[in-house]
Amino acid sequence: MRIAMPDEVEWIIERIHAHGFEAFAVGGCVRDIILGREPEDWDITTSAEPAEIKRIFAKTIDTGLQHGTVTILKNHKGYEVTTYRIDGEYRDGRHPASVEFTRNLTEDLKRRDFTINAMAYSHETGIVDRFCGITDLYGRIIRCVGLAHDRFQEDALRILRALRFSAQLDFSIEEATWQAACELADSLSKVSKERVQTELTKLLLSAHPEKIMLVEKAGLAEFVTGGFAEVFARAKERAGEAPFCGLYGLPQEKSVRWAGFLRYMTPAESVKILKGLKLDNETIDHVRVMTGGFCSPLAPEKTEIRRMLSRMTPGQFEGILHLKAMEGDGSVHCIRKLWKEIVADGDCVRMKDLAVSGDDLLALGMKPGRELGEALGFLFEQVIEKPKLNQKELLLEKLGKRR
Ligand code: ATP
Ligand code: MG
């Protein structure tokens, strides 16, 4: 089997060969090509040590010299080249205390997590598959390289990676690998929250987000972050045994998928969980608004829609409609139609689009502060109810009558 590689990867591998060392594309890219998927990145593994790689290539970046990784720049893109290595003893359940370089490819493949991620390829040698990765690819199985218990004990992040790949590829998890994941569930607490979050986000964004249930099945939920186990308990109580089956129909967008997962939690509970997982503030805010909007009733009625729109971004409103549609709310179609009309008519849904400004009111002698804020709030509410009122004279008249 000849695998088509990007020109830059071919060029890098050829140059390393020309200097008398071995080099292969390795890991996820080999797996993805065999599966007919587009690889996210191309990693290269080599028998050459970092100093040797730096002598071969003019433009390099020292990405992680102590782990043997040098980035080679070619056509404005970076390619990570890592020396074959043997990971030393893992002391903290996450990082090897030391790494040792080796000239033996098999040793390097042995340290990798799953059989499907432990294959290497070069045009000269073809596919190097020492751990039956191809068999597992065709059998659609996630299986640890070596003894699963040992491999998860070394690095507990691998447990979540197993679940994540199972969701991305729709593969099952091999029995011993699954058993070890369940037995070592508590070691997930040793993994940094950012890394846990990245894996869970990838899982939720995958083609099989419903496999988030595996986190609960394996007994991992309580070790993810405070309040996480409650998400499953409540979702099952509200929506039965398979509460996340509808998530795949949501847009593949981080905040919407997280909001779908957290939809039965209150906004405050969602924020606590996502902060615990170190999600970025923008995503947290979207989820807070979406979980809030999801649990508020919304009639297919223009005033209500405008009022809701006034409190959020169009993207957040769109997210809420997706969540409501997923939950079987039959009025979403009609709400969308009315929303289109609101946009087409240019109805005011933002304070800044109000025909009267704070400056106008100051010019009329109103004092800055609470009185002014209340007056603007009153006018905005009038316009939300009757968009045609959004004209300066009409609004000032309203204000006069109110006084
Ligand atoms: P993707 O890039 O699609 O997330 P990937 O398999 O390429 O998937 P990376 O995190 O990019 O994953 O890692 C590249 C390769 O490094 C993997 O294919 C695997 O061989 C190895 N690897 C990554 N993380 C680990 C780990 N925690 N333990 C052992 N090997 C790992
Ligand atoms: Mg990768």
Tab-separated table of C-alpha atoms and ligand atoms in Angstrom:
chain	number	residue	atom	x	y	z
A	1	MET	CA	0.000	0.000	0.000
A	2	ARG	CA	1.375	3.386	-0.996
A	3	ILE	CA	0.148	6.271	1.076
A	4	ALA	CA	-0.064	9.742	-0.405
A	5	MET	CA	1.724	12.171	1.873
A	6	PRO	CA	1.968	15.951	1.659
A	7	ASP	CA	5.011	17.033	-0.387
A	8	GLU	CA	6.611	18.614	2.670
A	9	VAL	CA	6.387	15.368	4.675
A	10	GLU	CA	7.893	13.391	1.783
A	11	TRP	CA	10.660	15.945	1.488
A	12	ILE	CA	11.491	15.825	5.208
A	13	ILE	CA	11.534	12.015	5.298
A	14	GLU	CA	13.694	11.823	2.159
A	15	ARG	CA	16.239	14.296	3.488
A	16	ILE	CA	16.557	12.425	6.780
A	17	HIS	CA	17.034	9.168	4.813
A	18	ALA	CA	19.647	10.815	2.641
A	19	HIS	CA	21.641	11.555	5.798
A	20	GLY	CA	21.600	7.897	6.765
A	21	PHE	CA	18.830	7.904	9.384
A	22	GLU	CA	15.375	6.321	9.471
A	23	ALA	CA	12.223	8.447	9.322
A	24	PHE	CA	8.529	7.616	9.154
A	25	ALA	CA	5.154	9.287	9.295
A	26	VAL	CA	3.661	7.959	12.512
A	27	GLY	CA	0.587	7.762	14.719
A	28	GLY	CA	-2.693	9.527	14.006
A	29	CYS	CA	-1.874	10.445	10.397
A	30	VAL	CA	-1.214	6.819	9.390
A	31	ARG	CA	-4.399	5.726	11.156
A	32	ASP	CA	-6.471	8.444	9.493
A	33	ILE	CA	-5.120	7.793	5.995
A	34	ILE	CA	-5.932	4.080	6.219
A	35	LEU	CA	-9.424	5.013	7.385
A	36	GLY	CA	-9.827	7.493	4.547
A	37	ARG	CA	-9.989	10.435	6.949
A	38	GLU	CA	-8.146	13.726	6.557
A	39	PRO	CA	-5.252	13.756	9.093
A	40	GLU	CA	-5.159	16.801	11.374
A	41	ASP	CA	-1.394	16.877	11.341
A	42	TRP	CA	1.524	14.756	10.149
A	43	ASP	CA	3.961	13.668	12.831
A	44	ILE	CA	7.331	12.247	11.876
A	45	THR	CA	9.388	9.858	13.962
A	46	THR	CA	13.095	9.352	13.354
A	47	SER	CA	16.185	7.512	14.534
A	48	ALA	CA	18.120	10.781	14.349
A	49	GLU	CA	18.606	12.727	17.572
A	50	PRO	CA	17.478	16.368	17.813
A	51	ALA	CA	20.989	17.756	17.298
A	52	GLU	CA	21.337	15.618	14.159
A	53	ILE	CA	17.983	16.835	12.817
A	54	LYS	CA	19.036	20.420	13.429
A	55	ARG	CA	22.178	19.862	11.385
A	56	ILE	CA	20.129	18.517	8.444
A	57	PHE	CA	17.531	21.308	8.254
A	58	ALA	CA	18.087	25.029	8.027
A	59	LYS	CA	14.854	26.200	9.625
A	60	THR	CA	13.928	24.462	12.870
A	61	ILE	CA	12.270	25.342	16.147
A	62	ASP	CA	13.191	23.682	19.445
A	63	THR	CA	9.697	22.539	20.397
A	64	GLY	CA	10.520	20.082	23.145
A	65	LEU	CA	14.169	19.099	22.934
A	66	GLN	CA	14.093	17.117	26.185
A	67	HIS	CA	11.338	14.939	24.650
A	68	GLY	CA	13.167	14.793	21.350
A	69	THR	CA	10.844	17.065	19.354
A	70	VAL	CA	12.070	19.553	16.773
A	71	THR	CA	9.691	21.422	14.476
A	72	ILE	CA	10.816	21.777	10.880
A	73	LEU	CA	9.481	24.769	8.967
A	74	LYS	CA	8.668	24.181	5.331
A	75	ASN	CA	6.441	26.348	3.153
A	76	HIS	CA	5.308	28.332	6.203
A	77	LYS	CA	4.061	25.237	7.981
A	78	GLY	CA	5.555	23.386	10.907
A	79	TYR	CA	6.148	19.607	11.017
A	80	GLU	CA	7.050	17.932	14.299
A	81	VAL	CA	9.914	15.490	14.063
A	82	THR	CA	10.475	13.420	17.191
A	83	THR	CA	13.358	11.077	17.934
A	84	TYR	CA	12.483	7.441	18.645
A	85	ARG	CA	12.194	7.274	22.386
A	86	ILE	CA	11.498	5.049	25.353
A	87	ASP	CA	9.542	6.728	28.114
A	88	GLY	CA	11.097	6.253	31.553
A	89	GLU	CA	9.146	5.444	34.671
A	90	TYR	CA	5.884	7.375	35.142
A	91	ARG	CA	5.815	8.798	38.665
A	92	ASP	CA	2.757	11.033	38.681
A	93	GLY	CA	0.306	9.112	36.511
A	94	ARG	CA	0.853	11.550	33.691
A	95	HIS	CA	4.483	12.339	32.800
A	96	PRO	CA	7.485	10.090	32.392
A	97	ALA	CA	10.231	11.082	34.819
A	98	SER	CA	12.721	10.810	31.961
A	99	VAL	CA	12.883	9.874	28.316
A	100	GLU	CA	15.591	7.924	26.629
A	101	PHE	CA	16.370	8.106	22.915
A	102	THR	CA	16.709	4.867	20.970
A	103	ARG	CA	17.595	3.909	17.392
A	104	ASN	CA	14.907	1.215	17.384
A	105	LEU	CA	11.529	2.040	15.829
A	106	THR	CA	9.697	-0.787	17.600
A	107	GLU	CA	10.653	0.669	20.980
A	108	ASP	CA	9.116	3.971	19.934
A	109	LEU	CA	5.909	2.345	18.707
A	110	LYS	CA	5.640	0.432	21.981
A	111	ARG	CA	5.276	3.618	24.059
A	112	ARG	CA	2.259	4.771	22.034
A	113	ASP	CA	-1.237	4.481	23.462
A	114	PHE	CA	-3.370	2.341	21.148
A	115	THR	CA	-2.598	-0.209	18.457
A	116	ILE	CA	-4.320	1.949	15.830
A	117	ASN	CA	-2.040	4.858	16.834
A	118	ALA	CA	1.136	2.792	16.825
A	119	MET	CA	1.806	2.401	13.110
A	120	ALA	CA	4.511	4.059	11.051
A	121	TYR	CA	4.842	4.524	7.310
A	122	SER	CA	7.447	5.464	4.725
A	123	HIS	CA	7.463	4.901	0.957
A	124	GLU	CA	10.615	2.792	1.309
A	125	THR	CA	9.361	0.447	4.032
A	126	GLY	CA	5.591	0.658	3.683
A	127	ILE	CA	3.428	0.327	6.773
A	128	VAL	CA	5.177	-0.827	9.931
A	129	ASP	CA	2.551	-2.433	12.134
A	130	ARG	CA	4.102	-4.261	15.085
A	131	PHE	CA	0.955	-4.451	17.253
A	132	CYS	CA	-1.773	-5.490	14.818
A	133	GLY	CA	-3.061	-1.960	14.389
A	134	ILE	CA	-4.486	-2.739	10.947
A	135	THR	CA	-6.420	-5.700	12.313
A	136	ASP	CA	-7.892	-3.431	14.983
A	137	LEU	CA	-8.648	-0.706	12.451
A	138	TYR	CA	-10.633	-3.165	10.366
A	139	GLY	CA	-12.180	-4.680	13.505
A	140	ARG	CA	-12.977	-1.133	14.680
A	141	ILE	CA	-11.401	-1.670	18.070
A	142	ILE	CA	-9.557	0.592	20.513
A	143	ARG	CA	-6.946	-1.569	22.224
A	144	CYS	CA	-3.954	-0.515	24.311
A	145	VAL	CA	-0.469	-1.385	23.134
A	146	GLY	CA	0.673	-3.904	25.739
A	147	LEU	CA	-1.086	-4.333	29.077
A	148	ALA	CA	-3.940	-1.860	29.393
A	149	HIS	CA	-3.692	-1.673	33.161
A	150	ASP	CA	-0.029	-0.698	33.019
A	151	ARG	CA	-0.567	1.761	30.199
A	152	PHE	CA	-3.390	3.580	31.989
A	153	GLN	CA	-1.442	3.532	35.228
A	154	GLU	CA	1.438	5.262	33.440
A	155	ASP	CA	-0.801	7.949	31.989
A	156	ALA	CA	-4.451	8.268	32.981
A	157	LEU	CA	-5.168	10.690	30.139
A	158	ARG	CA	-5.118	7.638	27.876
A	159	ILE	CA	-8.387	6.489	29.486
A	160	LEU	CA	-10.178	9.543	28.158
A	161	ARG	CA	-8.353	9.300	24.844
A	162	ALA	CA	-9.773	5.786	24.465
A	163	LEU	CA	-13.298	7.108	24.956
A	164	ARG	CA	-12.648	10.052	22.645
A	165	PHE	CA	-11.315	7.878	19.793
A	166	SER	CA	-14.218	5.504	20.299
A	167	ALA	CA	-16.586	8.458	19.726
A	168	GLN	CA	-14.640	9.985	16.823
A	169	LEU	CA	-14.216	6.717	14.946
A	170	ASP	CA	-17.262	4.838	16.252
A	171	PHE	CA	-14.998	2.016	17.443
A	172	SER	CA	-15.677	-0.247	20.388
A	173	ILE	CA	-13.258	-0.476	23.298
A	174	GLU	CA	-11.628	-3.864	23.667
A	175	GLU	CA	-12.593	-5.766	26.828
A	176	ALA	CA	-9.289	-5.639	28.745
A	177	THR	CA	-8.815	-1.984	27.799
A	178	TRP	CA	-12.314	-1.195	29.054
A	179	GLN	CA	-11.811	-3.173	32.288
A	180	ALA	CA	-8.597	-1.306	33.019
A	181	ALA	CA	-10.311	2.025	32.336
A	182	CYS	CA	-13.001	1.187	34.892
A	183	GLU	CA	-10.523	-0.082	37.474
A	184	LEU	CA	-8.297	2.962	37.221
A	185	ALA	CA	-11.072	5.554	36.887
A	186	ASP	CA	-9.951	7.409	40.016
A	187	SER	CA	-6.518	8.093	38.549
A	188	LEU	CA	-8.201	10.609	36.256
A	189	SER	CA	-7.947	13.063	39.147
A	190	LYS	CA	-4.189	13.204	38.483
A	191	VAL	CA	-4.726	14.596	34.988
A	192	SER	CA	-4.801	18.368	34.509
A	193	LYS	CA	-8.260	19.798	33.963
A	194	GLU	CA	-7.239	21.403	30.666
A	195	ARG	CA	-6.263	18.030	29.228
A	196	VAL	CA	-9.476	16.423	30.486
A	197	GLN	CA	-11.448	19.256	28.938
A	198	THR	CA	-9.734	18.977	25.556
A	199	GLU	CA	-10.598	15.289	25.336
A	200	LEU	CA	-14.212	15.796	26.449
A	201	THR	CA	-14.654	18.662	23.998
A	202	LYS	CA	-13.311	16.493	21.159
A	203	LEU	CA	-15.690	13.729	22.225
A	204	LEU	CA	-18.690	16.073	22.283
A	205	LEU	CA	-17.743	17.507	18.883
A	206	SER	CA	-17.379	14.053	17.341
A	207	ALA	CA	-19.848	12.143	15.175
A	208	HIS	CA	-20.893	10.156	18.273
A	209	PRO	CA	-21.291	12.625	21.133
A	210	GLU	CA	-23.744	10.254	22.820
A	211	LYS	CA	-20.676	8.229	23.798
A	212	ILE	CA	-20.138	10.800	26.540
A	213	MET	CA	-22.207	8.215	28.475
A	214	LEU	CA	-19.061	6.069	28.586
A	215	VAL	CA	-17.602	8.597	31.030
A	216	GLU	CA	-20.342	7.648	33.456
A	217	LYS	CA	-20.319	3.929	32.640
A	218	ALA	CA	-16.602	3.687	33.355
A	219	GLY	CA	-17.073	5.452	36.693
A	220	LEU	CA	-15.019	8.466	35.596
A	221	ALA	CA	-17.632	11.195	36.092
A	222	GLU	CA	-16.873	12.043	39.706
A	223	PHE	CA	-13.173	12.467	38.870
A	224	VAL	CA	-13.767	14.887	35.996
A	225	THR	CA	-14.703	17.955	38.047
A	226	GLY	CA	-17.111	18.911	40.839
A	227	GLY	CA	-20.757	18.519	39.803
A	228	PHE	CA	-20.011	16.462	36.685
A	229	ALA	CA	-21.604	13.237	37.945
A	230	GLU	CA	-24.815	15.140	38.647
A	231	VAL	CA	-25.131	15.998	34.935
A	232	PHE	CA	-25.668	12.316	34.122
A	233	ALA	CA	-27.969	11.702	37.075
A	234	ARG	CA	-30.212	14.586	36.162
A	235	ALA	CA	-30.213	13.916	32.424
A	236	LYS	CA	-31.247	10.299	32.998
A	237	GLU	CA	-33.963	11.384	35.388
A	238	ARG	CA	-35.320	13.872	32.856
A	239	ALA	CA	-34.742	12.088	29.559
A	240	GLY	CA	-34.314	8.374	30.243
A	241	GLU	CA	-31.384	6.029	29.728
A	242	ALA	CA	-30.027	7.599	26.532
A	243	PRO	CA	-30.337	11.332	27.183
A	244	PHE	CA	-27.537	12.410	24.844
A	245	CYS	CA	-28.673	10.695	21.670
A	246	GLY	CA	-29.870	13.949	20.146
A	247	LEU	CA	-26.535	15.752	20.519
A	248	TYR	CA	-25.237	14.568	17.144
A	249	GLY	CA	-27.887	16.700	15.415
A	250	LEU	CA	-26.536	19.887	17.014
A	251	PRO	CA	-24.059	22.015	15.056
A	252	GLN	CA	-20.450	20.877	15.589
A	253	GLU	CA	-19.716	23.939	17.636
A	254	LYS	CA	-18.064	23.776	21.023
A	255	SER	CA	-20.483	25.912	23.047
A	256	VAL	CA	-23.637	24.393	21.521
A	257	ARG	CA	-22.473	20.811	22.125
A	258	TRP	CA	-21.498	21.623	25.715
A	259	ALA	CA	-24.834	23.388	26.242
A	260	GLY	CA	-26.642	20.329	24.878
A	261	PHE	CA	-24.783	18.116	27.309
A	262	LEU	CA	-25.502	20.505	30.217
A	263	ARG	CA	-29.038	21.437	29.216
A	264	TYR	CA	-30.750	20.234	32.398
A	265	MET	CA	-28.284	22.028	34.638
A	266	THR	CA	-28.960	25.582	35.777
A	267	PRO	CA	-26.775	28.290	34.209
A	268	ALA	CA	-24.902	28.639	37.526
A	269	GLU	CA	-24.236	24.897	37.708
A	270	SER	CA	-23.055	24.834	34.090
A	271	VAL	CA	-20.677	27.725	34.704
A	272	LYS	CA	-19.218	25.985	37.757
A	273	ILE	CA	-18.549	22.793	35.802
A	274	LEU	CA	-17.014	24.560	32.822
A	275	LYS	CA	-14.872	26.821	35.014
A	276	GLY	CA	-13.707	23.700	36.823
A	277	LEU	CA	-12.655	22.340	33.435
A	278	LYS	CA	-10.851	25.591	32.554
A	279	LEU	CA	-12.936	26.283	29.470
A	280	ASP	CA	-12.408	29.714	27.928
A	281	ASN	CA	-14.642	32.525	29.190
A	282	GLU	CA	-16.332	33.113	25.845
A	283	THR	CA	-17.545	29.512	25.621
A	284	ILE	CA	-18.616	29.540	29.267
A	285	ASP	CA	-20.675	32.656	28.653
A	286	HIS	CA	-22.372	31.160	25.575
A	287	VAL	CA	-23.238	28.023	27.539
A	288	ARG	CA	-24.556	30.059	30.469
A	289	VAL	CA	-26.921	31.985	28.167
A	290	MET	CA	-27.964	28.875	26.210
A	291	THR	CA	-28.743	26.694	29.229
A	292	GLY	CA	-30.708	29.642	30.666
A	293	GLY	CA	-32.624	30.157	27.419
A	294	PHE	CA	-33.254	26.453	27.009
A	295	CYS	CA	-35.153	26.220	30.299
A	296	SER	CA	-37.155	29.438	29.765
A	297	PRO	CA	-40.416	29.012	27.874
A	298	LEU	CA	-40.516	30.831	24.535
A	299	ALA	CA	-43.796	31.248	22.692
A	300	PRO	CA	-43.824	31.702	18.902
A	301	GLU	CA	-44.680	35.318	19.358
A	302	LYS	CA	-42.705	38.320	18.118
A	303	THR	CA	-42.575	40.391	21.310
A	304	GLU	CA	-41.219	37.462	23.290
A	305	ILE	CA	-38.709	36.679	20.580
A	306	ARG	CA	-37.528	40.285	20.423
A	307	ARG	CA	-37.199	40.371	24.210
A	308	MET	CA	-35.091	37.223	24.186
A	309	LEU	CA	-32.987	38.557	21.298
A	310	SER	CA	-32.363	41.741	23.267
A	311	ARG	CA	-30.605	39.708	25.953
A	312	MET	CA	-28.189	37.715	23.809
A	313	THR	CA	-26.228	37.435	20.582
A	314	PRO	CA	-27.878	35.944	17.473
A	315	GLY	CA	-25.489	32.978	17.769
A	316	GLN	CA	-26.677	32.255	21.297
A	317	PHE	CA	-30.310	32.505	20.212
A	318	GLU	CA	-29.594	30.140	17.338
A	319	GLY	CA	-28.035	27.711	19.830
A	320	ILE	CA	-31.115	27.837	22.050
A	321	LEU	CA	-33.366	27.083	19.093
A	322	HIS	CA	-31.219	24.064	18.255
A	323	LEU	CA	-31.515	22.845	21.854
A	324	LYS	CA	-35.268	23.330	21.893
A	325	ALA	CA	-35.666	21.565	18.539
A	326	MET	CA	-33.566	18.672	19.825
A	327	GLU	CA	-35.928	18.418	22.779
A	328	GLY	CA	-38.883	18.133	20.388
A	329	ASP	CA	-40.241	21.665	20.758
A	330	GLY	CA	-42.536	21.884	17.738
A	331	SER	CA	-42.747	25.671	17.744
A	332	VAL	CA	-39.120	26.202	16.729
A	333	HIS	CA	-39.971	26.261	13.030
A	334	CYS	CA	-42.460	29.055	13.590
A	335	ILE	CA	-40.064	30.955	15.882
A	336	ARG	CA	-37.434	30.867	13.125
A	337	LYS	CA	-39.913	32.281	10.627
A	338	LEU	CA	-40.835	35.126	12.963
A	339	TRP	CA	-37.154	35.778	13.723
A	340	LYS	CA	-36.477	36.171	9.991
A	341	GLU	CA	-39.274	38.721	9.762
A	342	ILE	CA	-37.918	40.610	12.781
A	343	VAL	CA	-34.534	40.837	11.077
A	344	ALA	CA	-36.024	41.745	7.679
A	345	ASP	CA	-38.144	44.505	9.248
A	346	GLY	CA	-35.133	45.842	11.116
A	347	ASP	CA	-36.988	45.786	14.444
A	348	CYS	CA	-34.949	47.291	17.260
A	349	VAL	CA	-33.686	44.592	19.639
A	350	ARG	CA	-30.636	46.441	20.968
A	351	MET	CA	-30.573	49.446	23.248
A	352	LYS	CA	-28.048	51.074	20.928
A	353	ASP	CA	-30.602	51.025	18.105
A	354	LEU	CA	-33.200	52.864	20.147
A	355	ALA	CA	-34.233	56.097	18.396
A	356	VAL	CA	-33.663	58.019	21.630
A	357	SER	CA	-30.230	58.081	23.240
A	358	GLY	CA	-29.023	58.977	26.700
A	359	ASP	CA	-27.634	62.211	25.229
A	360	ASP	CA	-31.090	63.128	23.913
A	361	LEU	CA	-32.539	62.756	27.384
A	362	LEU	CA	-29.703	64.733	28.973
A	363	ALA	CA	-30.345	67.507	26.475
A	364	LEU	CA	-33.938	67.565	27.701
A	365	GLY	CA	-32.674	68.259	31.188
A	366	MET	CA	-32.781	64.768	32.648
A	367	LYS	CA	-30.113	64.037	35.249
A	368	PRO	CA	-27.611	61.270	34.629
A	369	GLY	CA	-27.989	58.234	36.835
A	370	ARG	CA	-30.925	56.096	37.852
A	371	GLU	CA	-33.662	58.309	36.411
A	372	LEU	CA	-32.034	58.286	33.001
A	373	GLY	CA	-31.420	54.539	33.073
A	374	GLU	CA	-35.014	53.855	33.996
A	375	ALA	CA	-36.342	56.124	31.268
A	376	LEU	CA	-34.252	54.388	28.618
A	377	GLY	CA	-35.327	50.980	29.953
A	378	PHE	CA	-38.957	52.039	29.800
A	379	LEU	CA	-38.625	53.238	26.184
A	380	PHE	CA	-36.737	50.128	25.128
A	381	GLU	CA	-39.490	47.947	26.568
A	382	GLN	CA	-42.083	49.967	24.626
A	383	VAL	CA	-40.142	49.396	21.394
A	384	ILE	CA	-39.721	45.680	22.078
A	385	GLU	CA	-43.489	45.451	22.313
A	386	LYS	CA	-44.253	47.834	19.424
A	387	PRO	CA	-41.307	48.235	17.030
A	388	LYS	CA	-43.121	50.988	15.084
A	389	LEU	CA	-42.702	53.249	18.114
A	390	ASN	CA	-38.973	53.471	17.466
A	391	GLN	CA	-39.084	57.108	16.346
A	392	LYS	CA	-37.748	59.976	18.388
A	393	GLU	CA	-40.921	62.091	18.612
A	394	LEU	CA	-43.160	59.138	19.391
A	395	LEU	CA	-40.860	57.946	22.136
A	396	LEU	CA	-40.436	61.368	23.728
A	397	GLU	CA	-44.199	61.744	23.684
A	398	LYS	CA	-44.517	58.369	25.488
A	399	LEU	CA	-42.019	59.538	28.036
A	400	GLY	CA	-43.913	62.767	28.594
A	401	LYS	CA	-47.151	60.883	29.196
A	402	ARG	CA	-45.409	58.518	31.630
A	403	ARG	CA	-44.286	61.426	33.781
B	1	ATP	P1	-5.634	13.627	16.747
B	1	ATP	O1	-4.482	14.479	16.322
B	1	ATP	O2	-6.640	13.346	15.722
B	1	ATP	O3	-6.224	14.112	18.023
B	1	ATP	P2	-3.602	11.650	17.216
B	1	ATP	O4	-3.636	10.164	17.347
B	1	ATP	O5	-2.750	12.214	16.139
B	1	ATP	O6	-5.071	12.153	17.108
B	1	ATP	P3	-2.019	13.220	19.002
B	1	ATP	O7	-2.365	13.715	20.375
B	1	ATP	O8	-1.783	14.198	17.912
B	1	ATP	O9	-3.157	12.194	18.617
B	1	ATP	O10	-0.745	12.300	19.202
B	1	ATP	C1	0.011	11.768	18.132
B	1	ATP	C2	0.450	10.358	18.464
B	1	ATP	O11	1.231	10.346	19.648
B	1	ATP	C3	-0.697	9.394	18.748
B	1	ATP	O12	-1.224	8.855	17.567
B	1	ATP	C4	-0.009	8.360	19.618
B	1	ATP	O13	0.765	7.493	18.846
B	1	ATP	C5	0.944	9.213	20.441
B	1	ATP	N1	0.332	9.688	21.716
B	1	ATP	C6	-0.298	10.859	21.938
B	1	ATP	N2	-0.686	10.979	23.207
B	1	ATP	C7	-0.280	9.858	23.819
B	1	ATP	C8	-0.358	9.377	25.166
B	1	ATP	N3	-0.971	10.097	26.110
B	1	ATP	N4	0.187	8.180	25.424
B	1	ATP	C9	0.809	7.459	24.475
B	1	ATP	N5	0.922	7.843	23.209
B	1	ATP	C10	0.386	9.032	22.873
B	2	MG	MG	-2.418	14.311	15.800
